[in-house]
Amino acid sequence: MVAPSDEELQAQRSDFGLRLSNSMAKYGPLCVGIDPHRKLLTDWGYNVDAEGAELFSMRMLQAANGRAAAVKFQTPMFERYGAKGFEALERVLYAARQMGVITIVDCLRGGLSTTISAIADAYFKPGAPLLADAITLLPYYGARSLNGLITEALENGRGVFIASLTSNPEGMSLQTAIRQSGDYRGRTVAFGIASNAQQHNADIDGMGSVGLIIGATIGQWMKDSGVNPSEF
């Protein structure tokens, strides 16, 4: 068996970024959030249960198909229904794959190495029950704690989005805190997270497969954090 060349590995690792970039070029930058909130289910005439969440999501998926670059699912909206909720999410993700719609699962995962392995099994590997194009991650076990999971994602042609500057007011004090040690000493926590993420996109032309979550309403926080998106 011949090991893949560096060029072949790089091509594999840019799969999600290329797919998303191509989809955005075709449909624009819109990502449709599919969040079956209790009120939405009621307003749309669906039962507030796993079946209602699935029907709502299928309807949203059909509307987004051919109109949006990607769709994003909030896992807690399905988790609250237990096993039936997970089954509903599995079916919706399968339907999206059949349509060729790019999927992002907003699950905000992270953890220790043993946990990371299980996350990869759930979302990235062939035959994964919740196979998605990308998922969201929380870096607060340490930004580098995610490196193994990011590698799993890239090796399977998937992507990740890492929470860096979120729009909730409670996040500012942590995300703009100044690091007291390590590689990014004297810079903000958010800057360290963004810089670590950037390393995974090194030497890739165009859009990489590792992205950041930056709230659209953060305003002054962006300046305070030292994160300049144009540099990443």
PDB file of C-alpha atoms in Angstrom:
ATOM      1  CA  MET A   1       0.000   0.000   0.000  1.00  0.00           C
ATOM      2  CA  VAL A   2       1.418   3.372  -1.049  1.00  0.00           C
ATOM      3  CA  ALA A   3       1.048   6.164   1.499  1.00  0.00           C
ATOM      4  CA  PRO A   4      -0.670   9.282   0.160  1.00  0.00           C
ATOM      5  CA  SER A   5       1.615  12.143  -0.801  1.00  0.00           C
ATOM      6  CA  ASP A   6       1.575  15.455   1.036  1.00  0.00           C
ATOM      7  CA  GLU A   7      -0.309  16.931  -1.923  1.00  0.00           C
ATOM      8  CA  GLU A   8      -2.956  14.199  -1.747  1.00  0.00           C
ATOM      9  CA  LEU A   9      -3.355  14.657   2.006  1.00  0.00           C
ATOM     10  CA  GLN A  10      -3.720  18.401   1.515  1.00  0.00           C
ATOM     11  CA  ALA A  11      -6.394  17.835  -1.118  1.00  0.00           C
ATOM     12  CA  GLN A  12      -8.308  15.586   1.290  1.00  0.00           C
ATOM     13  CA  ARG A  13      -8.020  18.123   4.073  1.00  0.00           C
ATOM     14  CA  SER A  14      -9.499  20.916   1.991  1.00  0.00           C
ATOM     15  CA  ASP A  15     -12.585  18.941   0.965  1.00  0.00           C
ATOM     16  CA  PHE A  16     -15.090  20.681   3.239  1.00  0.00           C
ATOM     17  CA  GLY A  17     -13.677  24.124   2.571  1.00  0.00           C
ATOM     18  CA  LEU A  18     -13.862  23.529  -1.171  1.00  0.00           C
ATOM     19  CA  ARG A  19     -17.408  22.170  -1.007  1.00  0.00           C
ATOM     20  CA  LEU A  20     -18.579  25.099   1.086  1.00  0.00           C
ATOM     21  CA  SER A  21     -16.766  27.619  -1.101  1.00  0.00           C
ATOM     22  CA  ASN A  22     -18.320  26.140  -4.234  1.00  0.00           C
ATOM     23  CA  SER A  23     -21.761  26.117  -2.644  1.00  0.00           C
ATOM     24  CA  MET A  24     -21.403  29.756  -1.578  1.00  0.00           C
ATOM     25  CA  ALA A  25     -20.323  30.722  -5.087  1.00  0.00           C
ATOM     26  CA  LYS A  26     -23.468  29.067  -6.440  1.00  0.00           C
ATOM     27  CA  TYR A  27     -26.068  30.026  -3.827  1.00  0.00           C
ATOM     28  CA  GLY A  28     -24.557  32.930  -1.884  1.00  0.00           C
ATOM     29  CA  PRO A  29     -23.411  33.068   1.760  1.00  0.00           C
ATOM     30  CA  LEU A  30     -26.722  32.115   3.402  1.00  0.00           C
ATOM     31  CA  CYS A  31     -26.704  29.274   5.930  1.00  0.00           C
ATOM     32  CA  VAL A  32     -30.221  28.362   7.068  1.00  0.00           C
ATOM     33  CA  GLY A  33     -30.538  27.538  10.748  1.00  0.00           C
ATOM     34  CA  ILE A  34     -32.981  24.683  11.266  1.00  0.00           C
ATOM     35  CA  ASP A  35     -34.018  25.072  14.888  1.00  0.00           C
ATOM     36  CA  PRO A  36     -37.346  23.426  15.754  1.00  0.00           C
ATOM     37  CA  HIS A  37     -38.125  25.616  18.760  1.00  0.00           C
ATOM     38  CA  ARG A  38     -41.247  24.792  20.726  1.00  0.00           C
ATOM     39  CA  LYS A  39     -42.971  28.018  19.611  1.00  0.00           C
ATOM     40  CA  LEU A  40     -42.132  27.450  15.952  1.00  0.00           C
ATOM     41  CA  LEU A  41     -43.529  23.928  16.047  1.00  0.00           C
ATOM     42  CA  THR A  42     -46.731  25.222  17.614  1.00  0.00           C
ATOM     43  CA  ASP A  43     -47.034  28.158  15.214  1.00  0.00           C
ATOM     44  CA  TRP A  44     -46.510  25.893  12.215  1.00  0.00           C
ATOM     45  CA  GLY A  45     -49.082  23.380  13.427  1.00  0.00           C
ATOM     46  CA  TYR A  46     -46.705  20.584  14.391  1.00  0.00           C
ATOM     47  CA  ASN A  47     -46.709  18.542  17.575  1.00  0.00           C
ATOM     48  CA  VAL A  48     -44.018  19.455  20.087  1.00  0.00           C
ATOM     49  CA  ASP A  49     -42.288  16.086  19.901  1.00  0.00           C
ATOM     50  CA  ALA A  50     -39.654  14.263  17.859  1.00  0.00           C
ATOM     51  CA  GLU A  51     -42.026  13.707  14.952  1.00  0.00           C
ATOM     52  CA  GLY A  52     -42.932  17.391  14.862  1.00  0.00           C
ATOM     53  CA  ALA A  53     -39.263  18.386  14.941  1.00  0.00           C
ATOM     54  CA  GLU A  54     -38.527  16.023  12.067  1.00  0.00           C
ATOM     55  CA  LEU A  55     -41.431  17.248   9.933  1.00  0.00           C
ATOM     56  CA  PHE A  56     -40.470  20.873  10.556  1.00  0.00           C
ATOM     57  CA  SER A  57     -36.835  20.154   9.701  1.00  0.00           C
ATOM     58  CA  MET A  58     -37.703  18.286   6.505  1.00  0.00           C
ATOM     59  CA  ARG A  59     -39.871  21.191   5.392  1.00  0.00           C
ATOM     60  CA  MET A  60     -37.082  23.683   6.100  1.00  0.00           C
ATOM     61  CA  LEU A  61     -34.553  21.453   4.356  1.00  0.00           C
ATOM     62  CA  GLN A  62     -36.685  21.237   1.232  1.00  0.00           C
ATOM     63  CA  ALA A  63     -37.066  25.019   1.206  1.00  0.00           C
ATOM     64  CA  ALA A  64     -33.306  25.547   1.603  1.00  0.00           C
ATOM     65  CA  ASN A  65     -32.330  23.011  -1.070  1.00  0.00           C
ATOM     66  CA  GLY A  66     -31.042  24.892  -4.094  1.00  0.00           C
ATOM     67  CA  ARG A  67     -31.356  28.254  -2.344  1.00  0.00           C
ATOM     68  CA  ALA A  68     -28.800  28.272   0.487  1.00  0.00           C
ATOM     69  CA  ALA A  69     -25.135  27.373   0.731  1.00  0.00           C
ATOM     70  CA  ALA A  70     -25.675  25.194   3.812  1.00  0.00           C
ATOM     71  CA  VAL A  71     -28.043  24.310   6.627  1.00  0.00           C
ATOM     72  CA  LYS A  72     -27.289  24.138  10.344  1.00  0.00           C
ATOM     73  CA  PHE A  73     -29.018  21.990  12.958  1.00  0.00           C
ATOM     74  CA  GLN A  74     -29.118  22.758  16.698  1.00  0.00           C
ATOM     75  CA  THR A  75     -28.715  19.396  18.423  1.00  0.00           C
ATOM     76  CA  PRO A  76     -30.462  20.369  21.706  1.00  0.00           C
ATOM     77  CA  MET A  77     -33.669  20.859  19.724  1.00  0.00           C
ATOM     78  CA  PHE A  78     -33.548  17.125  19.013  1.00  0.00           C
ATOM     79  CA  GLU A  79     -31.796  15.866  22.150  1.00  0.00           C
ATOM     80  CA  ARG A  80     -34.677  17.008  24.343  1.00  0.00           C
ATOM     81  CA  TYR A  81     -36.795  14.194  22.873  1.00  0.00           C
ATOM     82  CA  GLY A  82     -34.281  11.508  23.805  1.00  0.00           C
ATOM     83  CA  ALA A  83     -33.666   8.548  21.513  1.00  0.00           C
ATOM     84  CA  LYS A  84     -36.536   9.488  19.199  1.00  0.00           C
ATOM     85  CA  GLY A  85     -35.028  12.937  18.779  1.00  0.00           C
ATOM     86  CA  PHE A  86     -31.653  11.520  17.771  1.00  0.00           C
ATOM     87  CA  GLU A  87     -33.379   9.198  15.311  1.00  0.00           C
ATOM     88  CA  ALA A  88     -35.173  12.195  13.813  1.00  0.00           C
ATOM     89  CA  LEU A  89     -31.888  14.077  13.416  1.00  0.00           C
ATOM     90  CA  GLU A  90     -30.283  11.030  11.793  1.00  0.00           C
ATOM     91  CA  ARG A  91     -33.072  10.873   9.211  1.00  0.00           C
ATOM     92  CA  VAL A  92     -32.929  14.591   8.478  1.00  0.00           C
ATOM     93  CA  LEU A  93     -29.149  14.478   8.020  1.00  0.00           C
ATOM     94  CA  TYR A  94     -29.558  11.490   5.707  1.00  0.00           C
ATOM     95  CA  ALA A  95     -32.137  13.383   3.655  1.00  0.00           C
ATOM     96  CA  ALA A  96     -29.783  16.360   3.385  1.00  0.00           C
ATOM     97  CA  ARG A  97     -26.979  14.110   2.127  1.00  0.00           C
ATOM     98  CA  GLN A  98     -29.285  12.636  -0.484  1.00  0.00           C
ATOM     99  CA  MET A  99     -30.128  16.170  -1.658  1.00  0.00           C
ATOM    100  CA  GLY A 100     -26.480  17.179  -1.698  1.00  0.00           C
ATOM    101  CA  VAL A 101     -27.058  19.940   0.862  1.00  0.00           C
ATOM    102  CA  ILE A 102     -24.087  20.875   3.053  1.00  0.00           C
ATOM    103  CA  THR A 103     -24.855  20.233   6.722  1.00  0.00           C
ATOM    104  CA  ILE A 104     -23.432  21.794   9.866  1.00  0.00           C
ATOM    105  CA  VAL A 105     -24.387  20.249  13.197  1.00  0.00           C
ATOM    106  CA  ASP A 106     -24.270  22.842  15.964  1.00  0.00           C
ATOM    107  CA  CYS A 107     -23.378  20.509  18.828  1.00  0.00           C
ATOM    108  CA  LEU A 108     -20.543  22.526  20.451  1.00  0.00           C
ATOM    109  CA  ARG A 109     -18.466  19.481  21.330  1.00  0.00           C
ATOM    110  CA  GLY A 110     -15.088  19.190  23.039  1.00  0.00           C
ATOM    111  CA  GLY A 111     -13.374  17.171  25.744  1.00  0.00           C
ATOM    112  CA  LEU A 112     -10.544  14.798  26.569  1.00  0.00           C
ATOM    113  CA  SER A 113      -8.891  12.458  24.071  1.00  0.00           C
ATOM    114  CA  THR A 114     -11.206   9.512  24.756  1.00  0.00           C
ATOM    115  CA  THR A 115     -14.224  11.761  24.312  1.00  0.00           C
ATOM    116  CA  ILE A 116     -12.758  13.222  21.127  1.00  0.00           C
ATOM    117  CA  SER A 117     -12.522   9.744  19.593  1.00  0.00           C
ATOM    118  CA  ALA A 118     -16.201   9.085  20.258  1.00  0.00           C
ATOM    119  CA  ILE A 119     -17.182  12.439  18.741  1.00  0.00           C
ATOM    120  CA  ALA A 120     -15.318  11.551  15.551  1.00  0.00           C
ATOM    121  CA  ASP A 121     -17.126   8.200  15.423  1.00  0.00           C
ATOM    122  CA  ALA A 122     -20.476   9.963  15.772  1.00  0.00           C
ATOM    123  CA  TYR A 123     -20.056  12.735  13.201  1.00  0.00           C
ATOM    124  CA  PHE A 124     -17.112  12.245  10.830  1.00  0.00           C
ATOM    125  CA  LYS A 125     -16.284   8.679   9.920  1.00  0.00           C
ATOM    126  CA  PRO A 126     -17.945   6.641   7.144  1.00  0.00           C
ATOM    127  CA  GLY A 127     -21.134   5.116   8.492  1.00  0.00           C
ATOM    128  CA  ALA A 128     -21.337   7.599  11.371  1.00  0.00           C
ATOM    129  CA  PRO A 129     -24.941   7.789  12.631  1.00  0.00           C
ATOM    130  CA  LEU A 130     -24.912  11.605  12.616  1.00  0.00           C
ATOM    131  CA  LEU A 131     -22.614  12.063   9.625  1.00  0.00           C
ATOM    132  CA  ALA A 132     -22.326  15.784   8.871  1.00  0.00           C
ATOM    133  CA  ASP A 133     -20.155  17.996   6.708  1.00  0.00           C
ATOM    134  CA  ALA A 134     -19.062  20.002   9.746  1.00  0.00           C
ATOM    135  CA  ILE A 135     -19.755  20.456  13.449  1.00  0.00           C
ATOM    136  CA  THR A 136     -19.185  23.212  15.994  1.00  0.00           C
ATOM    137  CA  LEU A 137     -16.624  22.896  18.793  1.00  0.00           C
ATOM    138  CA  LEU A 138     -15.944  24.437  22.202  1.00  0.00           C
ATOM    139  CA  PRO A 139     -12.228  25.036  22.863  1.00  0.00           C
ATOM    140  CA  TYR A 140     -12.274  25.619  26.591  1.00  0.00           C
ATOM    141  CA  TYR A 141     -10.472  22.422  27.523  1.00  0.00           C
ATOM    142  CA  GLY A 142      -7.648  24.270  25.758  1.00  0.00           C
ATOM    143  CA  ALA A 143      -7.558  25.113  22.068  1.00  0.00           C
ATOM    144  CA  ARG A 144      -5.030  22.365  21.369  1.00  0.00           C
ATOM    145  CA  SER A 145      -7.259  19.775  23.018  1.00  0.00           C
ATOM    146  CA  LEU A 146      -9.262  19.896  19.781  1.00  0.00           C
ATOM    147  CA  ASN A 147      -6.334  19.094  17.498  1.00  0.00           C
ATOM    148  CA  GLY A 148      -7.015  15.359  17.427  1.00  0.00           C
ATOM    149  CA  LEU A 149     -10.654  15.884  16.533  1.00  0.00           C
ATOM    150  CA  ILE A 150      -9.764  18.461  13.893  1.00  0.00           C
ATOM    151  CA  THR A 151      -7.345  15.969  12.352  1.00  0.00           C
ATOM    152  CA  GLU A 152     -10.098  13.321  12.289  1.00  0.00           C
ATOM    153  CA  ALA A 153     -12.406  15.803  10.578  1.00  0.00           C
ATOM    154  CA  LEU A 154      -9.869  16.806   7.949  1.00  0.00           C
ATOM    155  CA  GLU A 155      -8.813  13.241   7.202  1.00  0.00           C
ATOM    156  CA  ASN A 156     -12.453  12.391   6.532  1.00  0.00           C
ATOM    157  CA  GLY A 157     -13.101  15.450   4.356  1.00  0.00           C
ATOM    158  CA  ARG A 158     -15.125  17.188   7.073  1.00  0.00           C
ATOM    159  CA  GLY A 159     -14.832  20.567   8.759  1.00  0.00           C
ATOM    160  CA  VAL A 160     -15.252  22.307  12.095  1.00  0.00           C
ATOM    161  CA  PHE A 161     -16.225  25.736  13.387  1.00  0.00           C
ATOM    162  CA  ILE A 162     -14.636  26.712  16.711  1.00  0.00           C
ATOM    163  CA  ALA A 163     -16.300  29.124  19.135  1.00  0.00           C
ATOM    164  CA  SER A 164     -14.020  32.147  19.391  1.00  0.00           C
ATOM    165  CA  LEU A 165     -16.051  35.340  19.865  1.00  0.00           C
ATOM    166  CA  THR A 166     -19.663  34.559  20.668  1.00  0.00           C
ATOM    167  CA  SER A 167     -22.403  37.183  20.799  1.00  0.00           C
ATOM    168  CA  ASN A 168     -23.715  36.356  24.285  1.00  0.00           C
ATOM    169  CA  PRO A 169     -22.732  39.088  26.800  1.00  0.00           C
ATOM    170  CA  GLU A 170     -21.532  36.487  29.307  1.00  0.00           C
ATOM    171  CA  GLY A 171     -18.787  35.391  26.928  1.00  0.00           C
ATOM    172  CA  MET A 172     -16.919  38.683  26.710  1.00  0.00           C
ATOM    173  CA  SER A 173     -15.069  38.536  30.042  1.00  0.00           C
ATOM    174  CA  LEU A 174     -13.644  35.091  29.249  1.00  0.00           C
ATOM    175  CA  GLN A 175     -12.984  35.525  25.544  1.00  0.00           C
ATOM    176  CA  THR A 176     -11.232  38.900  25.904  1.00  0.00           C
ATOM    177  CA  ALA A 177      -9.247  37.864  29.003  1.00  0.00           C
ATOM    178  CA  ILE A 178      -5.473  38.206  28.610  1.00  0.00           C
ATOM    179  CA  ARG A 179      -3.490  34.973  28.590  1.00  0.00           C
ATOM    180  CA  GLN A 180      -0.868  34.786  31.347  1.00  0.00           C
ATOM    181  CA  SER A 181       1.270  32.003  29.878  1.00  0.00           C
ATOM    182  CA  GLY A 182       1.856  29.872  26.803  1.00  0.00           C
ATOM    183  CA  ASP A 183       2.431  30.697  23.150  1.00  0.00           C
ATOM    184  CA  TYR A 184      -0.021  33.583  23.125  1.00  0.00           C
ATOM    185  CA  ARG A 185       0.927  35.172  26.426  1.00  0.00           C
ATOM    186  CA  GLY A 186      -0.232  38.779  26.537  1.00  0.00           C
ATOM    187  CA  ARG A 187      -2.925  38.177  23.895  1.00  0.00           C
ATOM    188  CA  THR A 188      -6.590  37.424  24.461  1.00  0.00           C
ATOM    189  CA  VAL A 189      -8.085  33.964  24.850  1.00  0.00           C
ATOM    190  CA  ALA A 190     -10.022  34.530  21.617  1.00  0.00           C
ATOM    191  CA  PHE A 191      -6.823  35.436  19.763  1.00  0.00           C
ATOM    192  CA  GLY A 192      -5.165  32.209  20.889  1.00  0.00           C
ATOM    193  CA  ILE A 193      -8.159  30.154  19.766  1.00  0.00           C
ATOM    194  CA  ALA A 194      -8.243  31.868  16.380  1.00  0.00           C
ATOM    195  CA  SER A 195      -4.492  31.522  15.868  1.00  0.00           C
ATOM    196  CA  ASN A 196      -4.540  27.812  16.692  1.00  0.00           C
ATOM    197  CA  ALA A 197      -7.399  27.308  14.230  1.00  0.00           C
ATOM    198  CA  GLN A 198      -5.528  29.217  11.538  1.00  0.00           C
ATOM    199  CA  GLN A 199      -2.625  26.778  11.677  1.00  0.00           C
ATOM    200  CA  HIS A 200      -4.871  24.008  10.351  1.00  0.00           C
ATOM    201  CA  ASN A 201      -5.602  26.052   7.215  1.00  0.00           C
ATOM    202  CA  ALA A 202      -1.956  26.827   6.480  1.00  0.00           C
ATOM    203  CA  ASP A 203      -0.887  26.551   2.834  1.00  0.00           C
ATOM    204  CA  ILE A 204      -4.469  26.082   1.623  1.00  0.00           C
ATOM    205  CA  ASP A 205      -5.563  28.255  -1.273  1.00  0.00           C
ATOM    206  CA  GLY A 206      -9.043  29.661  -0.754  1.00  0.00           C
ATOM    207  CA  MET A 207     -11.354  28.622   2.051  1.00  0.00           C
ATOM    208  CA  GLY A 208     -10.023  26.154   4.590  1.00  0.00           C
ATOM    209  CA  SER A 209     -11.963  23.532   6.505  1.00  0.00           C
ATOM    210  CA  VAL A 210     -11.429  24.994   9.987  1.00  0.00           C
ATOM    211  CA  GLY A 211     -13.563  28.040  10.716  1.00  0.00           C
ATOM    212  CA  LEU A 212     -14.361  30.313  13.633  1.00  0.00           C
ATOM    213  CA  ILE A 213     -17.652  31.185  15.284  1.00  0.00           C
ATOM    214  CA  ILE A 214     -17.764  34.975  15.560  1.00  0.00           C
ATOM    215  CA  GLY A 215     -21.027  36.631  16.565  1.00  0.00           C
ATOM    216  CA  ALA A 216     -22.438  39.177  14.130  1.00  0.00           C
ATOM    217  CA  THR A 217     -23.343  41.566  16.963  1.00  0.00           C
ATOM    218  CA  ILE A 218     -20.113  41.633  18.983  1.00  0.00           C
ATOM    219  CA  GLY A 219     -19.170  45.177  17.916  1.00  0.00           C
ATOM    220  CA  GLN A 220     -16.336  46.551  20.079  1.00  0.00           C
ATOM    221  CA  TRP A 221     -15.446  43.064  21.335  1.00  0.00           C
ATOM    222  CA  MET A 222     -13.750  42.400  18.009  1.00  0.00           C
ATOM    223  CA  LYS A 223     -11.275  45.219  18.582  1.00  0.00           C
ATOM    224  CA  ASP A 224     -10.818  44.285  22.244  1.00  0.00           C
ATOM    225  CA  SER A 225     -10.028  40.680  21.343  1.00  0.00           C
ATOM    226  CA  GLY A 226      -7.259  41.493  18.898  1.00  0.00           C
ATOM    227  CA  VAL A 227      -8.817  39.122  16.347  1.00  0.00           C
ATOM    228  CA  ASN A 228      -8.841  40.547  12.825  1.00  0.00           C
ATOM    229  CA  PRO A 229     -10.821  38.206  10.522  1.00  0.00           C
ATOM    230  CA  SER A 230      -9.033  39.574   7.452  1.00  0.00           C
ATOM    231  CA  GLU A 231      -5.808  38.079   8.815  1.00  0.00           C
ATOM    232  CA  PHE A 232      -7.249  34.576   9.208  1.00  0.00           C
TER     233      PHE A 232
END
